Amino acid sequence: MIKKLAKSIREYKLVSILSPLCMVGEAAMETLLPFILAKLVNQIQAGCSLEEIGRYGILLVAMAVVSLMFGGLGGLVSSKASSGFAKNLRHDIFSRVQSFSFENIDKFSTASLVTRMTTDVSNVQMSYMVIIRLAIRAPLMLIFSIIMAAYMGGKLSAMFAIIIPILAFGFVVIGVKALPSFKRVFKKYDKLNESIEENVMAMRAVKAFNREDYEKAKFKKSADDICKDFTRAERIVACTAPLFQACMYAVMVVVLLLGSKIIVESMGAEMNVGQMSAMVTYGFMILMSLNMLSMIYVMITMSAESARRIAEVLDEEPSLSNPKSPVYDVKDGSIDFNNVSFKYSKKAKSYALADVNLHIKSGETVGILGSTGSSKTTLIQLISRLYDVTDGEVLVGGVNVRDYDMETLRNQVSVVLQKNQLFAGTIRDNLKWGNLDATDDEIKEACKLACADEFISTFPDGYDTWIEQGGANVSGGQKQRLCIARALLKKPKILILDDSTSAVDMKTDAIIRSSFEKYIPETTKIIIAQRVASVQDADKIIIMNSGRIEAVGTHEELLKTNDIYRETYEQQTNGGEDDEQK
């Protein structure tokens, strides 16, 4: 896990090395200051001149400035290193997620991925700064202070052999007790973010059903749950303060009492006032270092769970990948399903698609009808290899989709999904998702084919009109037409409309289909629809039922031979309605 995360340091290796070096300099200067100060106290006690006191003063100031410089430089480079590391880590996680197939993404919830790229990365960033700065400084301060205390205090320094184990044991116990609460928090963060994401995306539904109070109560419950775990953990961690203070006061009492006794009884032979003052300072430094180490331990332990969650994403291997020698040319838009069966998970008991055999010629218009849950969308997702088949094979242009370069295949299979998605930006920006190099004339032509130009031209800014996130400032029908135009700009060999005209009126739907036949006759067109009128002019219509192909034929053929198609047609026509009224 550490090796995996360390790869994200990259160009920040130099500043990551400089930070510990600066900490060595700072720790050395800080532990030498009490030693020089002790000498000054002894010189003053011996009756030295003001000139000598001045020299000591200049030396102390110089050492303090050097320590400050090391500390300041260490803080600067460590912040740069940790921020850069976090930037690279977020980039690596995001890039990894972009390489995932739908199967990989199904393993992680959207909210969980967001938490890992935000909260978890922030925790790891803080830990990295602690590791290259405080985790170097604190042990060095502890070691240097113990050495100097032993040198300056003689027998008196033996008290640290008792105090240090007590304090260290207490800090370890506190860290171990607090860790389970910190671990639980991260899983609850996922649920909290999931609640926020769901609520914001479904805001219109929440307001339509007047469920604001319910959503607020649900959010409050999740937030309170996290608060309880944090409170429990921080209550335990808070015990470090009284433990530290008790040990610090014990050190001061022992040093002052025993130190004074040794000075008086030995007449300064075994210990002098300067050494005793240095012992007090070194004792404080030792305890502070131990306290700092305990905080480092808690922070690193807490962030270890974040690091594990991040490594989980980075270790996830995309279930789809290019073959060793991929095909980079899609000959035409012909599609063949040969004995195809598919299930979303290896653990799934039933197949979403079973025994599918289907052959579509290049340039044909094919309609797909079926009840909700009949796996119409699942079928078309296999064409652009968003999933791999479980059994059988799917051919596009006579070549197995597994043999294509995935980018090449998906550039030639343009899909307008059920859930149309627009991004924050201008209409032109959104349309260029289909083709970054599209000219204004090509953009307008695609919009005319999709019947989008007629409403775009009514906007004051035309194609430069700003689209809010998710297309919130355009209607459902306008959003669908923009998405169709975007798909057309790819100039694909296969165009798939997955119930993508459900929000437009039947007249506009007919115009769009007519323009397809006229302007892109060589493109294979697959139309998934709920309305028979949207597919009745297709070269062939596929009826799906429970993941299987029930029937294939023209409108006239299916009216005669297929009960599902005939019943659907009759229900959607005036004749069917009249029959019901009679």
Coordinates of C-alpha atoms in Angstrom, one line a residue:
M1 CA 0.0 0.0 0.0
I2 CA 2.8 2.4 0.9
K3 CA 4.6 1.7 -2.4
K4 CA 1.4 2.2 -4.3
L5 CA 0.8 5.7 -2.7
A6 CA 4.5 6.7 -2.9
K7 CA 4.3 6.6 -6.7
S8 CA 2.2 9.8 -6.5
I9 CA 5.1 11.8 -5.0
R10 CA 6.9 12.0 -8.3
E11 CA 8.2 15.5 -9.0
Y12 CA 8.0 16.4 -5.2
K13 CA 10.7 14.0 -4.1
L14 CA 13.3 16.8 -3.7
V15 CA 11.1 18.9 -1.4
S16 CA 10.1 15.7 0.4
I17 CA 13.8 15.0 1.2
L18 CA 14.6 18.6 2.1
S19 CA 11.9 18.7 4.8
P20 CA 13.5 16.0 7.0
L21 CA 16.9 17.6 6.6
C22 CA 15.5 20.9 7.8
M23 CA 14.0 19.1 10.8
V24 CA 17.4 17.7 11.7
G25 CA 18.9 21.2 11.7
E26 CA 16.0 22.6 13.7
A27 CA 16.1 19.8 16.3
A28 CA 19.9 20.1 16.7
M29 CA 19.7 23.9 17.3
E30 CA 16.8 23.6 19.8
T31 CA 18.6 21.0 21.9
L32 CA 21.8 23.0 22.0
L33 CA 20.1 26.2 23.1
P34 CA 19.5 25.0 26.8
F35 CA 23.1 23.8 26.9
I36 CA 24.5 27.2 26.0
L37 CA 21.9 28.9 28.3
A38 CA 23.1 26.7 31.2
K39 CA 26.7 27.8 30.5
L40 CA 25.5 31.5 30.5
V41 CA 23.8 30.9 33.9
N42 CA 27.0 29.4 35.3
Q43 CA 29.1 32.3 34.0
I44 CA 26.7 34.9 35.5
Q45 CA 26.9 33.0 38.8
A46 CA 30.7 33.1 38.6
G47 CA 30.6 36.9 38.1
C48 CA 31.5 37.2 34.4
S49 CA 31.6 40.6 32.6
L50 CA 28.8 42.2 30.5
E51 CA 31.0 41.7 27.4
E52 CA 31.0 38.0 27.9
I53 CA 27.3 37.9 28.6
G54 CA 26.8 39.9 25.3
R55 CA 28.8 37.2 23.4
Y56 CA 26.6 34.5 24.8
G57 CA 23.5 36.6 24.0
I58 CA 24.6 37.0 20.4
L59 CA 25.3 33.3 20.1
L60 CA 21.9 32.4 21.6
V61 CA 20.2 34.8 19.2
A62 CA 22.1 33.4 16.2
M63 CA 21.2 29.9 17.2
A64 CA 17.5 30.8 17.6
V65 CA 17.5 32.5 14.2
V66 CA 19.2 29.4 12.5
S67 CA 16.6 27.2 14.3
L68 CA 13.8 29.5 13.0
M69 CA 15.2 29.4 9.5
F70 CA 15.3 25.6 9.5
G71 CA 11.8 25.4 10.9
G72 CA 10.4 28.0 8.5
L73 CA 12.1 26.3 5.5
G74 CA 10.9 22.9 6.7
G75 CA 7.4 24.1 7.0
L76 CA 7.5 25.6 3.5
V77 CA 8.9 22.6 1.7
S78 CA 6.7 20.1 3.7
S79 CA 3.6 22.0 2.8
K80 CA 4.6 22.1 -0.9
A81 CA 5.5 18.4 -0.8
S82 CA 2.3 17.3 0.9
S83 CA 0.1 19.6 -1.3
G84 CA 1.8 18.3 -4.4
F85 CA 1.5 14.7 -3.3
A86 CA -2.2 15.2 -2.6
K87 CA -2.7 16.8 -6.1
N88 CA -1.0 13.9 -7.8
L89 CA -2.9 11.4 -5.7
R90 CA -6.2 12.9 -6.6
H91 CA -5.2 12.9 -10.3
D92 CA -4.1 9.2 -10.1
I93 CA -7.4 8.2 -8.4
F94 CA -9.5 10.2 -11.0
S95 CA -7.5 8.8 -13.9
R96 CA -8.0 5.3 -12.5
V97 CA -11.7 5.8 -12.2
Q98 CA -11.8 7.0 -15.8
S99 CA -10.3 3.7 -16.9
F100 CA -12.9 1.7 -15.1
S101 CA -15.6 -0.2 -16.9
F102 CA -19.2 -0.1 -15.7
E103 CA -18.5 -3.4 -13.9
N104 CA -15.7 -1.7 -11.8
I105 CA -17.8 1.3 -11.0
D106 CA -20.6 -0.9 -9.8
K107 CA -18.3 -2.1 -7.0
F108 CA -17.9 1.5 -5.6
S109 CA -20.7 3.9 -5.0
T110 CA -20.4 7.4 -6.4
A111 CA -20.5 8.9 -2.9
S112 CA -17.7 6.5 -1.8
L113 CA -15.5 7.6 -4.7
V114 CA -16.1 11.2 -3.9
T115 CA -15.2 10.7 -0.3
R116 CA -12.0 8.9 -1.3
M117 CA -10.9 11.7 -3.6
T118 CA -11.7 14.4 -1.0
T119 CA -11.8 13.5 2.7
D120 CA -9.5 10.4 2.4
V121 CA -6.9 12.3 0.3
S122 CA -7.0 15.2 2.8
N123 CA -6.3 12.8 5.6
V124 CA -3.4 11.2 3.8
Q125 CA -2.1 14.6 2.9
M126 CA -2.0 15.7 6.5
S127 CA -0.3 12.4 7.5
Y128 CA 2.3 12.8 4.8
M129 CA 3.1 16.3 6.1
V130 CA 3.4 14.9 9.6
I131 CA 5.7 12.0 8.4
I132 CA 8.2 14.2 6.6
R133 CA 8.1 16.9 9.2
L134 CA 6.9 16.1 12.7
A135 CA 7.6 12.4 12.5
I136 CA 11.3 13.3 11.9
R137 CA 11.4 16.2 14.3
A138 CA 9.8 14.5 17.3
P139 CA 12.0 11.4 17.5
L140 CA 15.1 13.5 16.9
M141 CA 14.1 15.9 19.7
L142 CA 13.5 13.0 22.0
I143 CA 16.8 11.3 21.3
F144 CA 18.8 14.6 21.4
S145 CA 17.1 15.7 24.6
I146 CA 17.7 12.4 26.4
I147 CA 21.4 12.5 25.4
M148 CA 21.7 16.1 26.6
A149 CA 19.7 15.4 29.8
A150 CA 22.0 12.4 30.6
Y151 CA 25.1 14.6 29.9
M152 CA 23.8 17.5 32.0
G153 CA 21.9 15.8 34.8
G154 CA 24.0 12.7 35.7
K155 CA 22.1 10.6 38.3
L156 CA 19.1 12.9 38.1
S157 CA 18.5 11.9 34.5
A158 CA 17.6 8.4 35.8
M159 CA 14.0 9.6 36.5
F160 CA 13.3 9.6 32.8
A161 CA 13.7 5.9 32.7
I162 CA 10.5 5.8 34.9
I163 CA 8.6 8.7 33.4
I164 CA 9.1 7.9 29.7
P165 CA 7.7 4.3 29.8
I166 CA 4.7 5.4 31.8
L167 CA 3.9 8.2 29.3
A168 CA 4.6 6.1 26.3
F169 CA 2.4 3.3 27.5
G170 CA -0.4 5.7 28.3
F171 CA -0.3 7.3 24.8
V172 CA -0.3 3.8 23.1
V173 CA -3.3 2.7 25.1
I174 CA -5.2 6.0 24.2
G175 CA -4.3 5.5 20.5
V176 CA -5.5 1.9 20.5
K177 CA -8.8 2.8 22.2
A178 CA -9.5 5.7 19.9
L179 CA -8.7 3.9 16.6
P180 CA -11.9 1.8 16.2
S181 CA -14.0 5.0 16.4
F182 CA -11.9 6.7 13.8
K183 CA -12.2 3.7 11.5
R184 CA -16.0 3.6 11.7
V185 CA -16.3 7.3 10.8
F186 CA -15.0 6.7 7.2
K187 CA -17.7 4.3 6.3
K188 CA -20.3 6.6 7.7
Y189 CA -18.8 9.5 5.6
D190 CA -19.7 7.5 2.5
K191 CA -23.3 7.2 3.6
L192 CA -23.5 10.9 4.5
N193 CA -22.1 11.9 1.1
E194 CA -24.5 9.5 -0.6
S195 CA -27.4 11.1 1.2
I196 CA -26.3 14.6 0.2
E197 CA -25.7 13.6 -3.4
E198 CA -29.1 11.8 -3.7
N199 CA -30.9 14.7 -2.1
V200 CA -29.3 17.4 -4.3
M201 CA -29.8 15.4 -7.5
A202 CA -33.5 14.7 -6.6
M203 CA -34.2 18.2 -5.2
R204 CA -37.2 18.6 -7.6
A205 CA -38.7 15.4 -6.4
V206 CA -38.1 16.3 -2.8
K207 CA -39.9 19.6 -3.2
A208 CA -42.7 18.2 -5.3
F209 CA -43.5 15.7 -2.5
N210 CA -42.8 18.2 0.3
R211 CA -40.3 15.9 1.9
E212 CA -37.8 18.6 3.0
D213 CA -38.3 17.8 6.7
Y214 CA -37.9 14.1 6.1
E215 CA -34.6 14.6 4.2
K216 CA -33.4 17.0 6.9
A217 CA -34.1 14.5 9.6
K218 CA -32.3 11.7 7.6
F219 CA -29.3 14.0 7.1
K220 CA -29.3 14.9 10.8
K221 CA -29.3 11.3 11.8
S222 CA -26.2 10.6 9.7
A223 CA -24.4 13.7 10.9
D224 CA -25.2 12.9 14.5
D225 CA -23.9 9.4 14.0
I226 CA -20.6 10.7 12.8
C227 CA -20.5 13.3 15.5
K228 CA -20.9 10.6 18.2
D229 CA -18.0 8.5 16.8
F230 CA -15.8 11.6 16.6
T231 CA -16.8 12.7 20.1
R232 CA -16.1 9.3 21.5
A233 CA -12.6 9.2 19.8
E234 CA -11.7 12.7 20.7
R235 CA -12.8 12.2 24.3
I236 CA -10.3 9.3 24.5
V237 CA -7.6 11.4 22.8
A238 CA -8.3 14.3 25.2
C239 CA -6.9 12.1 28.0
T240 CA -3.4 12.7 26.6
A241 CA -3.5 16.3 28.0
P242 CA -3.9 15.5 31.7
L243 CA -1.5 12.5 31.4
F244 CA 1.1 14.8 29.8
Q245 CA 0.6 17.6 32.4
A246 CA 0.9 15.1 35.3
C247 CA 4.2 13.8 34.0
M248 CA 5.5 17.3 33.2
Y249 CA 4.7 18.5 36.7
A250 CA 6.3 15.4 38.2
V251 CA 9.5 16.0 36.2
M252 CA 9.6 19.7 37.4
V253 CA 9.0 18.7 41.0
V254 CA 11.7 16.0 40.9
V255 CA 14.2 18.2 39.1
L256 CA 13.7 21.1 41.4
L257 CA 13.7 19.1 44.7
L258 CA 16.4 16.6 44.0
G259 CA 18.4 19.1 41.9
S260 CA 18.4 21.6 44.7
K261 CA 19.3 19.0 47.2
I262 CA 22.3 17.8 45.1
I263 CA 23.5 21.3 44.5
V264 CA 23.4 22.2 48.2
E265 CA 24.9 18.9 49.5
S266 CA 27.7 18.8 46.9
M267 CA 28.3 22.6 47.0
G268 CA 27.9 22.6 43.2
A269 CA 30.4 19.9 42.6
E270 CA 28.0 17.3 41.2
M271 CA 25.4 19.8 39.7
N272 CA 25.2 23.5 39.4
V273 CA 22.3 25.9 38.8
G274 CA 22.8 26.0 35.1
Q275 CA 22.6 22.3 34.8
M276 CA 19.4 22.2 36.8
S277 CA 17.8 24.8 34.6
A278 CA 18.8 22.8 31.6
M279 CA 17.4 19.7 33.1
V280 CA 14.0 21.4 33.5
T281 CA 14.1 22.5 29.8
Y282 CA 15.2 19.1 28.5
G283 CA 12.6 17.3 30.6
F284 CA 9.9 19.5 29.1
M285 CA 11.4 18.8 25.6
I286 CA 11.3 15.0 26.2
L287 CA 7.7 15.1 27.3
M288 CA 6.7 17.4 24.5
S289 CA 8.3 15.0 22.0
L290 CA 6.5 12.0 23.5
N291 CA 3.2 13.9 23.4
M292 CA 3.9 14.9 19.7
L293 CA 4.7 11.2 18.9
S294 CA 1.4 10.2 20.4
M295 CA -0.5 12.7 18.2
I296 CA 1.5 11.5 15.2
Y297 CA 0.6 7.9 16.1
V298 CA -3.2 8.7 16.3
M299 CA -3.1 10.7 13.1
I300 CA -1.2 8.1 11.1
T301 CA -3.3 5.3 12.5
M302 CA -6.5 7.2 11.6
S303 CA -5.3 8.0 8.1
A304 CA -4.2 4.4 7.5
E305 CA -7.8 3.6 6.9
S306 CA -8.0 6.4 4.4
A307 CA -4.8 5.1 2.7
R308 CA -6.3 1.6 2.5
R309 CA -9.5 3.0 0.9
I310 CA -7.4 5.0 -1.7
A311 CA -5.2 2.0 -2.4
E312 CA -8.3 -0.1 -3.0
V313 CA -9.3 2.2 -5.9
L314 CA -5.7 2.3 -7.3
D315 CA -5.4 -1.5 -7.1
E316 CA -8.7 -2.1 -8.9
E317 CA -7.9 -3.5 -12.3
P318 CA -10.2 -2.4 -15.1
S319 CA -12.3 -5.4 -16.1
L320 CA -12.1 -4.3 -19.7
S321 CA -8.8 -3.7 -21.6
N322 CA -7.4 -3.5 -25.1
P323 CA -6.1 -6.7 -26.7
K324 CA -2.4 -7.1 -27.5
S325 CA -2.9 -6.3 -31.2
P326 CA -6.1 -4.2 -31.4
V327 CA -8.1 -3.5 -34.5
Y328 CA -8.2 0.2 -35.3
D329 CA -10.7 0.3 -38.2
V330 CA -14.4 -0.4 -38.0
K331 CA -15.4 -1.5 -41.5
D332 CA -19.1 -0.8 -41.3
G333 CA -22.1 -0.7 -38.9
S334 CA -23.2 -4.3 -39.1
I335 CA -23.9 -6.0 -35.8
D336 CA -24.1 -9.7 -34.9
F337 CA -25.0 -11.3 -31.6
N338 CA -24.0 -14.9 -31.6
N339 CA -25.4 -17.1 -28.8
V340 CA -24.9 -14.2 -26.3
S341 CA -25.7 -14.5 -22.6
F342 CA -24.8 -12.0 -20.0
K343 CA -25.0 -11.4 -16.3
Y344 CA -23.8 -8.3 -14.4
S345 CA -21.9 -10.3 -11.7
K346 CA -20.3 -13.7 -11.6
K347 CA -22.2 -14.3 -8.4
A348 CA -25.5 -13.5 -10.0
K349 CA -27.9 -16.5 -10.2
S350 CA -29.8 -15.5 -13.3
Y351 CA -28.7 -14.0 -16.6
A352 CA -29.8 -10.5 -17.6
L353 CA -29.6 -11.7 -21.3
A354 CA -29.9 -15.3 -22.4
D355 CA -29.4 -17.0 -25.8
V356 CA -29.5 -13.8 -27.9
N357 CA -29.0 -14.3 -31.6
L358 CA -29.4 -11.2 -33.7
H359 CA -28.0 -9.9 -37.0
I360 CA -28.3 -6.3 -38.1
K361 CA -27.0 -5.1 -41.5
S362 CA -25.0 -1.9 -41.9
G363 CA -27.3 1.1 -42.5
E364 CA -30.5 -0.6 -41.2
T365 CA -32.9 1.1 -38.8
V366 CA -33.8 -1.2 -36.0
G367 CA -36.4 -0.7 -33.3
I368 CA -36.4 -2.4 -29.9
L369 CA -39.5 -2.7 -27.8
G370 CA -40.1 -4.4 -24.5
S371 CA -41.5 -4.0 -21.1
T372 CA -39.5 -2.3 -18.3
G373 CA -36.8 -4.7 -17.1
S374 CA -36.6 -6.7 -20.3
S375 CA -32.9 -5.8 -20.7
K376 CA -33.2 -3.5 -23.7
T377 CA -30.5 -1.2 -22.4
T378 CA -28.3 -4.1 -21.4
L379 CA -28.4 -5.4 -25.0
I380 CA -27.1 -2.1 -26.5
Q381 CA -24.4 -1.7 -23.9
L382 CA -22.7 -4.8 -25.2
I383 CA -22.3 -3.2 -28.6
S384 CA -19.9 -0.5 -27.5
R385 CA -18.3 -2.9 -25.0
L386 CA -19.4 -1.1 -21.9
Y387 CA -19.6 -4.6 -20.5
D388 CA -18.2 -7.9 -21.8
V389 CA -20.5 -10.8 -22.7
T390 CA -20.5 -13.7 -20.3
D391 CA -21.0 -16.2 -23.1
G392 CA -21.1 -16.0 -26.9
E393 CA -19.7 -13.0 -28.9
V394 CA -20.8 -9.6 -30.2
L395 CA -19.4 -8.6 -33.7
V396 CA -19.3 -5.1 -35.1
G397 CA -18.3 -4.7 -38.7
G398 CA -17.6 -8.5 -38.7
V399 CA -15.0 -8.2 -35.9
N400 CA -15.4 -9.3 -32.3
V401 CA -15.8 -6.2 -30.1
R402 CA -13.1 -7.7 -27.8
D403 CA -10.6 -7.4 -30.6
Y404 CA -11.1 -3.6 -31.2
D405 CA -9.2 -0.8 -29.6
M406 CA -11.9 0.4 -27.2
E407 CA -11.5 4.1 -28.1
T408 CA -11.8 3.3 -31.8
L409 CA -14.9 1.2 -31.2
R410 CA -16.7 3.7 -29.0
N411 CA -15.9 6.5 -31.4
Q412 CA -17.9 4.6 -34.1
V413 CA -20.8 3.6 -31.7
S414 CA -22.6 6.7 -30.6
V415 CA -25.0 6.2 -27.7
V416 CA -27.7 8.6 -26.4
L417 CA -28.5 7.1 -23.0
Q418 CA -31.8 7.1 -21.2
K419 CA -30.5 9.5 -18.6
N420 CA -29.3 12.4 -20.7
Q421 CA -26.4 14.3 -19.2
L422 CA -25.3 17.8 -20.0
F423 CA -22.3 19.5 -18.3
A424 CA -21.8 23.0 -17.0
G425 CA -20.7 25.1 -20.0
T426 CA -22.0 26.6 -23.2
I427 CA -24.2 24.7 -25.6
R428 CA -21.3 24.7 -28.0
D429 CA -19.0 23.2 -25.3
N430 CA -21.5 20.4 -24.7
L431 CA -21.9 19.6 -28.4
K432 CA -18.2 19.4 -28.9
W433 CA -18.1 16.5 -26.6
G434 CA -19.1 14.6 -29.7
N435 CA -16.3 16.0 -31.8
L436 CA -13.8 18.5 -30.4
D437 CA -12.8 19.6 -33.9
A438 CA -16.4 20.2 -35.2
T439 CA -16.9 23.4 -37.1
D440 CA -19.8 25.8 -36.5
D441 CA -21.4 24.6 -39.7
E442 CA -21.2 20.9 -38.6
I443 CA -22.6 21.8 -35.2
K444 CA -25.6 23.6 -36.8
E445 CA -26.2 20.8 -39.2
A446 CA -26.2 18.2 -36.3
C447 CA -28.6 20.4 -34.3
K448 CA -30.9 20.8 -37.3
L449 CA -31.0 17.0 -37.7
A450 CA -31.9 16.7 -34.0
C451 CA -34.4 19.5 -34.2
A452 CA -32.4 21.5 -31.6
D453 CA -31.5 24.5 -33.8
E454 CA -35.0 25.7 -33.6
F455 CA -34.9 26.4 -29.9
I456 CA -31.2 27.3 -29.7
S457 CA -31.8 30.2 -32.2
T458 CA -34.4 31.6 -29.8
F459 CA -31.8 32.1 -27.0
P460 CA -30.2 35.5 -26.9
D461 CA -26.7 34.0 -26.8
G462 CA -27.5 31.2 -29.3
Y463 CA -24.9 28.4 -29.2
D464 CA -23.0 30.4 -26.5
T465 CA -25.9 30.0 -24.0
W466 CA -24.7 28.8 -20.7
I467 CA -25.9 25.4 -19.6
E468 CA -26.2 24.8 -15.9
Q469 CA -24.8 21.6 -14.3
G470 CA -26.9 18.7 -15.4
G471 CA -28.8 20.9 -17.9
A472 CA -31.0 22.3 -15.2
N473 CA -32.0 25.4 -17.2
V474 CA -33.3 23.5 -20.3
S475 CA -36.4 21.3 -20.6
G476 CA -36.3 17.5 -20.8
G477 CA -37.1 17.6 -24.5
Q478 CA -34.4 20.2 -25.2
K479 CA -31.9 18.2 -23.3
Q480 CA -32.7 15.1 -25.3
R481 CA -32.3 16.9 -28.6
L482 CA -29.0 18.4 -27.6
C483 CA -27.7 15.0 -26.6
I484 CA -28.8 13.5 -30.0
A485 CA -27.0 16.4 -31.8
R486 CA -23.9 15.7 -29.7
A487 CA -24.0 12.0 -30.7
L488 CA -24.4 12.9 -34.4
L489 CA -21.3 15.0 -34.3
K490 CA -19.2 11.9 -33.8
K491 CA -20.3 10.8 -37.3
P492 CA -20.6 7.2 -36.1
K493 CA -21.2 4.1 -38.0
I494 CA -23.8 3.0 -35.4
L495 CA -26.2 5.4 -33.7
I496 CA -28.1 4.1 -30.6
L497 CA -31.0 6.1 -29.2
D498 CA -32.0 4.5 -25.8
D499 CA -35.5 5.9 -25.3
S500 CA -33.9 9.3 -26.2
T501 CA -37.0 10.9 -27.7
S502 CA -39.5 10.1 -24.9
A503 CA -39.6 13.8 -23.8
V504 CA -40.3 15.2 -27.3
D505 CA -43.7 15.3 -29.1
M506 CA -44.6 12.7 -31.7
K507 CA -44.2 15.3 -34.6
T508 CA -40.7 16.2 -33.5
D509 CA -39.9 12.5 -33.0
A510 CA -41.0 11.8 -36.6
I511 CA -39.0 14.7 -38.0
I512 CA -35.8 13.5 -36.2
R513 CA -36.3 10.0 -37.5
S514 CA -37.0 11.2 -41.1
S515 CA -33.8 13.4 -41.0
F516 CA -31.8 10.3 -40.0
E517 CA -33.0 8.4 -43.0
K518 CA -32.2 11.3 -45.3
Y519 CA -28.8 12.5 -44.0
I520 CA -27.2 9.4 -42.5
P521 CA -28.5 6.5 -44.5
E522 CA -25.3 4.5 -44.1
T523 CA -25.3 4.7 -40.3
T524 CA -26.9 1.8 -38.5
K525 CA -29.7 3.2 -36.3
I526 CA -31.0 1.4 -33.2
I527 CA -34.0 3.0 -31.5
I528 CA -35.2 1.8 -28.1
A529 CA -38.6 3.2 -27.5
Q530 CA -41.8 2.9 -25.6
R531 CA -44.0 4.2 -28.4
V532 CA -44.7 1.9 -31.3
A533 CA -44.9 5.0 -33.6
S534 CA -41.2 5.7 -33.0
V535 CA -40.2 2.3 -34.5
Q536 CA -43.0 1.1 -36.8
D537 CA -41.1 2.4 -39.9
A538 CA -37.9 0.5 -38.9
D539 CA -36.5 -2.1 -41.2
K540 CA -36.9 -4.6 -38.4
I541 CA -38.4 -4.4 -34.9
I542 CA -37.1 -6.6 -32.0
I543 CA -39.4 -7.5 -29.2
M544 CA -37.7 -8.3 -25.9
N545 CA -39.1 -10.1 -22.9
S546 CA -37.3 -11.1 -19.7
G547 CA -33.8 -10.8 -21.3
R548 CA -34.7 -12.8 -24.4
I549 CA -35.6 -11.9 -27.9
E550 CA -39.3 -12.8 -28.2
A551 CA -39.7 -11.9 -31.9
V552 CA -38.1 -10.0 -34.8
G553 CA -39.9 -8.6 -37.8
T554 CA -41.5 -5.6 -39.5
H555 CA -44.4 -3.7 -38.2
E556 CA -46.9 -5.6 -40.4
E557 CA -45.3 -9.0 -39.6
L558 CA -45.4 -8.5 -35.8
L559 CA -49.0 -7.3 -35.9
K560 CA -49.9 -10.7 -37.3
T561 CA -47.6 -12.9 -35.3
N562 CA -46.7 -11.3 -31.9
D563 CA -49.3 -10.8 -29.2
I564 CA -47.0 -8.4 -27.1
Y565 CA -46.5 -6.1 -30.1
R566 CA -50.1 -6.2 -31.2
E567 CA -51.4 -5.4 -27.7
T568 CA -49.0 -2.5 -27.3
Y569 CA -49.9 -1.1 -30.7
E570 CA -53.6 -1.3 -30.0
Q571 CA -53.3 0.3 -26.6
Q572 CA -51.4 3.3 -28.1
T573 CA -53.8 3.8 -31.0
N574 CA -57.2 5.5 -31.0
G575 CA -58.7 2.2 -32.1
G576 CA -57.5 0.5 -28.9
E577 CA -58.8 3.4 -26.8
D578 CA -62.2 3.2 -28.5
D579 CA -62.4 -0.6 -27.9
E580 CA -61.6 0.0 -24.2
Q581 CA -64.4 2.6 -24.0
K582 CA -66.9 0.2 -25.6

